[in-house]
Tab-separated table of C-alpha atoms in Angstrom:
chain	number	residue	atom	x	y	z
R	1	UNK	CA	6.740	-4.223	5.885
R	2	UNK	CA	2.983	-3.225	6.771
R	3	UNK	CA	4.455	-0.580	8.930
R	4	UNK	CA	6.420	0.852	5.851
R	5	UNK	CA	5.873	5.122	4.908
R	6	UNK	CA	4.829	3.575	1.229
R	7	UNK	CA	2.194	1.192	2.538
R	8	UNK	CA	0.701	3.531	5.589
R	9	UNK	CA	0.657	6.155	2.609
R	10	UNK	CA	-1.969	3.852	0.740
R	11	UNK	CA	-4.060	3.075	3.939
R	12	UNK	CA	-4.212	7.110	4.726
R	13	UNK	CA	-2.129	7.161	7.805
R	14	UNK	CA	0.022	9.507	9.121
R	15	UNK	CA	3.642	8.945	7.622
R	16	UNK	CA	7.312	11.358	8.756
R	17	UNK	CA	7.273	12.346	5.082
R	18	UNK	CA	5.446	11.668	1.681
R	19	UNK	CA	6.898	8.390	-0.274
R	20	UNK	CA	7.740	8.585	-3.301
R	21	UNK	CA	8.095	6.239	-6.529
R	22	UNK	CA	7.941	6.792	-9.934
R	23	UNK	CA	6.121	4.897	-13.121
R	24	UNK	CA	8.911	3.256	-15.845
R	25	UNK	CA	11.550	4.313	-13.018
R	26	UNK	CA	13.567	0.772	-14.482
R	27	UNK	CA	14.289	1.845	-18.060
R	28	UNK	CA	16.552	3.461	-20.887
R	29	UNK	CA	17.615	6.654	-18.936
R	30	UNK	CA	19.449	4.618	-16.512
R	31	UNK	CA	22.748	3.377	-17.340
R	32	UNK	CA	22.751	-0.101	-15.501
R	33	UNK	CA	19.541	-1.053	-17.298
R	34	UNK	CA	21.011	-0.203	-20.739
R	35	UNK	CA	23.985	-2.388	-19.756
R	36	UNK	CA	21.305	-5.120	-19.211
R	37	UNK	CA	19.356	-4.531	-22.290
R	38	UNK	CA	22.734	-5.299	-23.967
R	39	UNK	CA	22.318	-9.001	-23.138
R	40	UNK	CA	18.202	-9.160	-23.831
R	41	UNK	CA	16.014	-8.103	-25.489
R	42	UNK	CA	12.703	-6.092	-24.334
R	43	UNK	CA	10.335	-9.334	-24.016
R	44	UNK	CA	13.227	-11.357	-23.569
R	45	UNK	CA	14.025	-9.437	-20.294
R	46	UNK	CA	10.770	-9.673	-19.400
R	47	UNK	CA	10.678	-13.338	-19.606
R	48	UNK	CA	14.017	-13.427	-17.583
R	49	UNK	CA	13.613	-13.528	-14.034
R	50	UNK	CA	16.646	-13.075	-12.570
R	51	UNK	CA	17.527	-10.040	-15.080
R	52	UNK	CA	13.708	-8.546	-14.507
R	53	UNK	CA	14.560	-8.548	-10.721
R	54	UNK	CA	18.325	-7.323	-11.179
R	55	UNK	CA	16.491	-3.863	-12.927
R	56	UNK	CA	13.863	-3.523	-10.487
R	57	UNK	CA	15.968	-4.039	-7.192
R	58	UNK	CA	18.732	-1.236	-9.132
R	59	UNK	CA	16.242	1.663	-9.501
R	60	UNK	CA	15.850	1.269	-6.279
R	61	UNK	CA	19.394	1.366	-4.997
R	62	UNK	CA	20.144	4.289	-7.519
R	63	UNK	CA	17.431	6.809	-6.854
R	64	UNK	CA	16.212	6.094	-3.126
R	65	UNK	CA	12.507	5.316	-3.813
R	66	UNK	CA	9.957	4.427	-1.128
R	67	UNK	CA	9.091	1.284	-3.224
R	68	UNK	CA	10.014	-0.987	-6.069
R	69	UNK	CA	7.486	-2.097	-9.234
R	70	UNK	CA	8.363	-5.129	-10.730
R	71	UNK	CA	9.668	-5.131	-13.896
R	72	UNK	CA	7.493	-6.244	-17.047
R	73	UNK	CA	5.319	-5.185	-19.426
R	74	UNK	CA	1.190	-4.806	-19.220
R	75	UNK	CA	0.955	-6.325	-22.541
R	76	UNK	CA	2.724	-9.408	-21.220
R	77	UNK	CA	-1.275	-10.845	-20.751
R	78	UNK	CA	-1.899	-10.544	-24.098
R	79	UNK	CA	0.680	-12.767	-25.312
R	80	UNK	CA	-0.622	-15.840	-24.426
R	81	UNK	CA	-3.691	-15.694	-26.204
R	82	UNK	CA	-1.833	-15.843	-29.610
R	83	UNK	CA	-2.165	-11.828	-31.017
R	84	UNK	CA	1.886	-12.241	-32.086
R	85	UNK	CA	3.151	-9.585	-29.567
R	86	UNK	CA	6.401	-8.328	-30.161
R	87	UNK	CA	8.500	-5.442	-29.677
R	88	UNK	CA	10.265	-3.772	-32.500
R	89	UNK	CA	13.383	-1.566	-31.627
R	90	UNK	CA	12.321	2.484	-32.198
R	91	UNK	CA	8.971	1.092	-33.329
R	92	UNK	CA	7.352	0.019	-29.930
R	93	UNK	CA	4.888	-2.748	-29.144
R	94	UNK	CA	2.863	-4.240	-32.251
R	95	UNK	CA	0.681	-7.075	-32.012
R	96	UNK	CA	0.964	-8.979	-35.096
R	97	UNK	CA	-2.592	-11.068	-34.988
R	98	UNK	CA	-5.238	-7.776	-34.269
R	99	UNK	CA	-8.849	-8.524	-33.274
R	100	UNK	CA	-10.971	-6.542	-36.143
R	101	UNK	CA	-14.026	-8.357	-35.910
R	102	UNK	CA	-16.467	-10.332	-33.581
R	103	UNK	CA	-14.906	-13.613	-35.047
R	104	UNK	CA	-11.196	-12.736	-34.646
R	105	UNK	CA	-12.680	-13.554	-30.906
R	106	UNK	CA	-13.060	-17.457	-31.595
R	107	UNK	CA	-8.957	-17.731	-32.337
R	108	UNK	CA	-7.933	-15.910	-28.830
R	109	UNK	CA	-6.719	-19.001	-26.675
R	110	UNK	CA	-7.823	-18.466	-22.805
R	111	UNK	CA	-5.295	-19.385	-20.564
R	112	UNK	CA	-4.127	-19.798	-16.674
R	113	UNK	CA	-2.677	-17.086	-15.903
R	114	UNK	CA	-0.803	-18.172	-12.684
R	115	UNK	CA	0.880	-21.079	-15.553
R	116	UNK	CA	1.289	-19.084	-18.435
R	117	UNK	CA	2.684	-15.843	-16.955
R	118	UNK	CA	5.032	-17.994	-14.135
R	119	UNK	CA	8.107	-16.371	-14.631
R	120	UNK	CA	6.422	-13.090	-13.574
R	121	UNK	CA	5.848	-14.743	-10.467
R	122	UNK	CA	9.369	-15.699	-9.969
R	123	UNK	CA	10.524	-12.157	-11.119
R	124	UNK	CA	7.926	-11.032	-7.809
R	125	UNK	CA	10.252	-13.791	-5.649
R	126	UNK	CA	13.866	-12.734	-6.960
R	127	UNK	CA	13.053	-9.087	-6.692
R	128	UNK	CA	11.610	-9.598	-2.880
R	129	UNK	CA	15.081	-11.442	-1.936
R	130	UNK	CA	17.223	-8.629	-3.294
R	131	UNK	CA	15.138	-5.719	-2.024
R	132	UNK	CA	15.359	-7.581	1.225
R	133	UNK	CA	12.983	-5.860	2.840
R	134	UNK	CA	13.561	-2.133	2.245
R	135	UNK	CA	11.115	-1.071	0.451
R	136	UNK	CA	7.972	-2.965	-0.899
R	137	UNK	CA	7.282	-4.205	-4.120
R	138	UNK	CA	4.847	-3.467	-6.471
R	139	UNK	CA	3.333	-5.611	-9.107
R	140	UNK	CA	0.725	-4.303	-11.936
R	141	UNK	CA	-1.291	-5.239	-14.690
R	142	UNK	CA	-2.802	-3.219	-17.538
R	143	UNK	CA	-6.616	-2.873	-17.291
R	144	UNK	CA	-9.045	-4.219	-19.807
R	145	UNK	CA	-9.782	-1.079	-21.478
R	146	UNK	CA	-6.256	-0.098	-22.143
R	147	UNK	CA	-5.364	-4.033	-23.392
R	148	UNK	CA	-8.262	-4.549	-25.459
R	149	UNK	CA	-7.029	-0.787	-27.422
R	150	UNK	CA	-3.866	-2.643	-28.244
R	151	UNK	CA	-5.146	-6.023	-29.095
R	152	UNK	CA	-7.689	-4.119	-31.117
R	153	UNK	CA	-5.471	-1.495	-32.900
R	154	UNK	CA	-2.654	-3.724	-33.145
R	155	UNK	CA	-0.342	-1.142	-31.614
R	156	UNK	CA	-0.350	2.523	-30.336
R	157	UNK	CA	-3.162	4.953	-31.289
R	158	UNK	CA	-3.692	8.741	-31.126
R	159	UNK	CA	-7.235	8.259	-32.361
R	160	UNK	CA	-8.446	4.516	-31.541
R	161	UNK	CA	-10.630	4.580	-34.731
R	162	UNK	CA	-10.569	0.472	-34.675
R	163	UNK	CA	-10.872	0.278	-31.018
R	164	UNK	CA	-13.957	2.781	-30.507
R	165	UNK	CA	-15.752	1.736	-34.414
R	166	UNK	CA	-15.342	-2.349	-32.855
R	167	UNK	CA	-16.677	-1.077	-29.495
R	168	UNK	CA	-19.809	0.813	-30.984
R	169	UNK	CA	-20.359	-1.710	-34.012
R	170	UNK	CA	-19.891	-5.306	-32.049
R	171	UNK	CA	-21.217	-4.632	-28.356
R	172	UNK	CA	-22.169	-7.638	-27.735
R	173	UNK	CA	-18.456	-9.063	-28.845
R	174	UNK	CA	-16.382	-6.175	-27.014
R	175	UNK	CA	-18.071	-6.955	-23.818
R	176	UNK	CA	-17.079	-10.422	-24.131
R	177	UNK	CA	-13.515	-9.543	-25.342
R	178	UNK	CA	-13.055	-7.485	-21.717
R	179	UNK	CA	-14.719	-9.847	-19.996
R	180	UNK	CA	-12.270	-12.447	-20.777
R	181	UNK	CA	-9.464	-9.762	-20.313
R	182	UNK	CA	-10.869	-8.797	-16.326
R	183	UNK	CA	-11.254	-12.447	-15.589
R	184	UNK	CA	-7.084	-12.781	-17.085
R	185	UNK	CA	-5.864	-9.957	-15.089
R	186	UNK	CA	-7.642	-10.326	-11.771
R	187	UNK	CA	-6.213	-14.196	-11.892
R	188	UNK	CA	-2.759	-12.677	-13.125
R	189	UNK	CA	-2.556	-9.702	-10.075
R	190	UNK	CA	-3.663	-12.688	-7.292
R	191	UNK	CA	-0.869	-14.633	-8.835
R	192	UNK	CA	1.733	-11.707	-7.913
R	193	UNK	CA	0.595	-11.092	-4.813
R	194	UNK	CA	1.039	-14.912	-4.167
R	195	UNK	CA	4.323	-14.525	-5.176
R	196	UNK	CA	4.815	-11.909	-2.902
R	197	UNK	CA	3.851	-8.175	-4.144
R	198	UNK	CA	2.989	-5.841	-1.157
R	199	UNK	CA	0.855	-3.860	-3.498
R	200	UNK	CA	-0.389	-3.268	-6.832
R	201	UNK	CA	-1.747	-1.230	-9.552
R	202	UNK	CA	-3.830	-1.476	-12.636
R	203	UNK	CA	-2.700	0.942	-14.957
R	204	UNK	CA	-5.569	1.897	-17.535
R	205	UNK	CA	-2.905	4.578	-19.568
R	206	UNK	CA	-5.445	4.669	-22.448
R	207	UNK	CA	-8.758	5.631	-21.172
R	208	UNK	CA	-8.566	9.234	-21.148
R	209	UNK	CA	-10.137	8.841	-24.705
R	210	UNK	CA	-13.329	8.067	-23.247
R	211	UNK	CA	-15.950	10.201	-22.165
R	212	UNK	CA	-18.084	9.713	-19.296
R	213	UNK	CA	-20.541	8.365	-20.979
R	214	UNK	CA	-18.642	5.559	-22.630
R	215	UNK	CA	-16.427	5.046	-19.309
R	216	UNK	CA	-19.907	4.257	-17.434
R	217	UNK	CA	-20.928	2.046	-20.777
R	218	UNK	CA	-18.023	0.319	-21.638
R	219	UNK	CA	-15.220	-0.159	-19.469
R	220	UNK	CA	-16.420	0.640	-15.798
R	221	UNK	CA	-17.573	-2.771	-14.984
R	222	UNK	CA	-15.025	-4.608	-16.431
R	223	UNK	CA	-11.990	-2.266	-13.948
R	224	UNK	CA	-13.909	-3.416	-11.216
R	225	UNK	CA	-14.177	-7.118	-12.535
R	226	UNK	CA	-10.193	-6.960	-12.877
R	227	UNK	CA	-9.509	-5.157	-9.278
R	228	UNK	CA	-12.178	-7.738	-7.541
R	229	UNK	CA	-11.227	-9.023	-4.164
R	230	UNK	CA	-7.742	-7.302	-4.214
R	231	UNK	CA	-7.804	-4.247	-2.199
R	232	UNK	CA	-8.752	-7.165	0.733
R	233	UNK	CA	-5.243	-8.806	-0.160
R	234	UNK	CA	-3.256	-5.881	-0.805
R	235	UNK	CA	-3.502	-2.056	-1.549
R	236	UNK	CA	-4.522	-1.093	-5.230
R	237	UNK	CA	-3.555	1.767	-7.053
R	238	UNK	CA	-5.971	2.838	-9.758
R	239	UNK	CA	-3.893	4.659	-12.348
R	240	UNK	CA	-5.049	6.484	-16.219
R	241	UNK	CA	-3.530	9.480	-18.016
R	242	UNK	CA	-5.832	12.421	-19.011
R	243	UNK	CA	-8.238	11.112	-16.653
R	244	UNK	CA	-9.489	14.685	-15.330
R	245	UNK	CA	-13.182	13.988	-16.249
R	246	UNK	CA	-13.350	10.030	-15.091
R	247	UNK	CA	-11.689	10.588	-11.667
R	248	UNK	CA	-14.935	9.604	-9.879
R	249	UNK	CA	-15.579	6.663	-12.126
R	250	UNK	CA	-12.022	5.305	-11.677
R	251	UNK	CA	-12.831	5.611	-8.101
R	252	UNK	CA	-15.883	3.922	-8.308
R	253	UNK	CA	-14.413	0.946	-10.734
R	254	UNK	CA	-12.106	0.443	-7.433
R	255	UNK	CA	-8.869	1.247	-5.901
R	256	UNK	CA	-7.326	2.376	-2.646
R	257	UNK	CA	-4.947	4.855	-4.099
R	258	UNK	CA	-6.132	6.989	-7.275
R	259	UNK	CA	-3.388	8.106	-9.790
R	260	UNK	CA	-3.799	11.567	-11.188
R	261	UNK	CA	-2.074	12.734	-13.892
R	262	UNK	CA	-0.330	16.546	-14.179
R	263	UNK	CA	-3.193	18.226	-16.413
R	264	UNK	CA	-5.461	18.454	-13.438
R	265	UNK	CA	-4.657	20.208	-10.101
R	266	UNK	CA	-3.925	17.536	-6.830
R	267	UNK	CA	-5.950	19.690	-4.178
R	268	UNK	CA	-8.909	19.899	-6.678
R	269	UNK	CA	-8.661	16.344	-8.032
R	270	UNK	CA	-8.524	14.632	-4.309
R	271	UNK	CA	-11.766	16.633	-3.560
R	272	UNK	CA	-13.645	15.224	-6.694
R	273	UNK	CA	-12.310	11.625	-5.945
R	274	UNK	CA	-12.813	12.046	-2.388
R	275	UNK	CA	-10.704	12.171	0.460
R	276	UNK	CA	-11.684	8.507	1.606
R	277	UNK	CA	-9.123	7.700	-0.829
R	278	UNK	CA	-5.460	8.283	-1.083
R	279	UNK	CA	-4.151	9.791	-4.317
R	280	UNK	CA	-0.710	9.224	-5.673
R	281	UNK	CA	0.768	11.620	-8.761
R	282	UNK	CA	1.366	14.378	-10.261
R	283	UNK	CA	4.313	15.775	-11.614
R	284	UNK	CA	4.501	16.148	-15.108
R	285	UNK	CA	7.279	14.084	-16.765
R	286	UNK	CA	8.777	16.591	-18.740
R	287	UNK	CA	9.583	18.678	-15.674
R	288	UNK	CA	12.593	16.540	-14.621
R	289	UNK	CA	13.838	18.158	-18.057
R	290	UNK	CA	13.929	21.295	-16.043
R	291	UNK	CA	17.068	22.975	-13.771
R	292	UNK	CA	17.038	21.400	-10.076
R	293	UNK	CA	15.733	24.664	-8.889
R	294	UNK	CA	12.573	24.068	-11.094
R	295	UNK	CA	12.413	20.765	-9.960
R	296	UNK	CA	12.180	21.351	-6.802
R	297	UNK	CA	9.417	24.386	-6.745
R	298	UNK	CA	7.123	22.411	-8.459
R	299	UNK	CA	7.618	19.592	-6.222
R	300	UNK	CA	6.666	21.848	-3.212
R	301	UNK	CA	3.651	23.392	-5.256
R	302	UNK	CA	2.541	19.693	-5.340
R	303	UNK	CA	3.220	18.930	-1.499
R	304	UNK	CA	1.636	22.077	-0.641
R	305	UNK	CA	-1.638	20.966	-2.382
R	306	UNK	CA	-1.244	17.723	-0.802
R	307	UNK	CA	-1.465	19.981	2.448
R	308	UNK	CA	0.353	17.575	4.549
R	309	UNK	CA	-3.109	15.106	4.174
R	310	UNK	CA	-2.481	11.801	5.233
R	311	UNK	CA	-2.870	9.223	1.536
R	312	UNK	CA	-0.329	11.196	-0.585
R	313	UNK	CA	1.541	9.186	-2.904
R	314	UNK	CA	4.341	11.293	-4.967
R	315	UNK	CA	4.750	10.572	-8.733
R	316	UNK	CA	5.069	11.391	-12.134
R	317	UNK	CA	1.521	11.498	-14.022
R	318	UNK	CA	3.446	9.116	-15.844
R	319	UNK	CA	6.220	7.700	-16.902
R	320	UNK	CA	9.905	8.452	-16.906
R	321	UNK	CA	10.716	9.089	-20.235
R	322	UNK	CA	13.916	7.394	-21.844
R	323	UNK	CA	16.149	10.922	-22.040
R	324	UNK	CA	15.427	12.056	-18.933
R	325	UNK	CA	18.243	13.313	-17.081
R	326	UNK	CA	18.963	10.400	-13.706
R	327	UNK	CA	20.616	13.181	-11.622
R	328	UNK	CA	17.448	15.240	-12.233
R	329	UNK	CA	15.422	12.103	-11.158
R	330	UNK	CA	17.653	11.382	-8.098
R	331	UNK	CA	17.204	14.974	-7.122
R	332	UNK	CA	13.252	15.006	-6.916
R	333	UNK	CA	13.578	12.174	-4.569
R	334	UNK	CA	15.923	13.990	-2.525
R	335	UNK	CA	13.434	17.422	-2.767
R	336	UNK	CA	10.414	15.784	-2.235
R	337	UNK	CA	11.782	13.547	1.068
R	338	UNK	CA	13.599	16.661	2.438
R	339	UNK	CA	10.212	19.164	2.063
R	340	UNK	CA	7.824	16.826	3.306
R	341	UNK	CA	9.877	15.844	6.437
């Protein structure tokens, strides 16, 4: 498996053609998955290991990607600590029990994260057995920025008035809230890659609402706290969405592989993170909305930026979204193995 096009991609070696895998590509555009979400529910699937690994070894099968990602939730590491997660058909994620103030602190319940998120591990060992060594697997956690947002708003945000007014009222308190949160998910990714992940990635899909500034004051040190020690087990993707202006900071908070999303350019992004690093995005999701034609020219304009540079990484700057077309998905992993050959 070290010798695999996904994993040489990460280390910046020379590989016959660019891999390819895309973020959410288990979920609600895909037939077989809605047939299992018939039996489960969202967190109930994710608490089910043999139906968790059934989804992720499909996607595979079904679109031809250069690697799996496990599947579960990043906001799986909050529920232990007693914030009421749940997931609300239509509605999304909503954590019942918020954190508004520095004392809401003294009620979160710290945890082991190798006991309390087990079954993840054994979704990591059921997927491995049906992938049977095709493709590696990818497991992921949410970074402390992005899960402290949720615990903190209680849910999604466009604005993160809670978040930002508990970050600039209560330092003291937030850095202690993250620093709880890095300590959780550095314990939670060495658990999956006991288990058996060939990679990961720390997906911090919120921090685009930061500037520089507060990136640098806030957040930085506790990314690197969570991605400690891993890039010498594994290769670690660093991923965030609208990102353009923290590219180098991601890179500095750690990472093998930097995501970048579609609003900035691949050729100019890879020089500002540095090509020391491999890079892995950027088509925009809504493209796969688009004719195959379309597709596939804007899949070239990306591999042509790549510029045949060993480190590239093809995906979405995020995730599939639920009416996306699986023909249209299926055909930008045919276009984008076929041009880079």
């Amino acid at each position: 498996m070290a010798d695999h096009v996904f994993l040489r991609a990460c280390r910046r070696q020379p590989t016959p053609f660019t891999p390819i895998w895309l973020m959410r590509q288990a979920g609600r555009y895909m037939a077989e998955y809605r047939a299992v979400r018939e039996r489960f529910g969202f967190l109930e699937l994710c608490h089910h290991p043999a139906a968790a690994a059934e989804v992720t070894v499909t996607a595979v099968e079904r679109l031809g990607v250069d690697a799996a990602i496990i599947f579960a939730d990043i906001l799986l590491v909050l529920e232990p600590l007693g914030a009421g997660l749940a997931f609300a058909a239509g509605d999304g994620p909503r954590l019942h029990r918020p954190v508004r103030t520095p004392d809401d602190l003294a009620r979160l319940q710290s945890y082991d994260p190798a006991d309390a998120l087990a079954y993840v591990g054994e979704s990591i060992r059921q997927a491995r057995a049906g992938l049977a060594g095709r493709v590696p697997l990818i497991g992921f956690a949410g970074a402390p920025f992005t899960l402290a947002s949720y615990l903190i708003e209680g849910g999604g945000s466009r604005q993160y008035l809670h978040t930002k007014s508990f970050m600039y009222h209560h330092p003291q308190a937030w850095h202690r809230l993250l620093g709880l949160l890095a300590r959780l998910v550095n314990g939670y990714l060495r658990m999956q890659v006991a288990a058996g992940a060939d990679a990961l990635q720390l997906f911090d899909s919120w921090v685009g609402c930061l500037s520089p500034d507060d990136y640098r004051e806030y957040a930085l040190a506790h990314s690197r706290a969570a991605l400690d020690g891993l890039s010498a087990l594994v290769p670690v993707i660093h991923f965030g969405t609208d990102t353009g202006g923290l590219l180098p900071l991601l890179r500095e908070a750690g990472g093998d592989v930097i995501g970048v999303d579609w609003r900035s350019d691949l050729d100019t992004a890879w020089a500002v993170i540095g090509h020391d690093r491999a890079v892995q995005g950027n088509l925009d999701p809504l493209t796969l909305f688009a004719p195959p034609a379309e597709i596939r020219r804007r899949a070239k304009a990306i591999l042509d930026r790549a510029a045949g540079r060993p480190g590239h990484i093809f995906n979405l700057g995020h995730g599939i979204l639920p009416q996306t077309p699986v023909d249209n998905v299926r055909a930008l992993v045919d276009a984008v193995h076929e041009l880079s050959a």
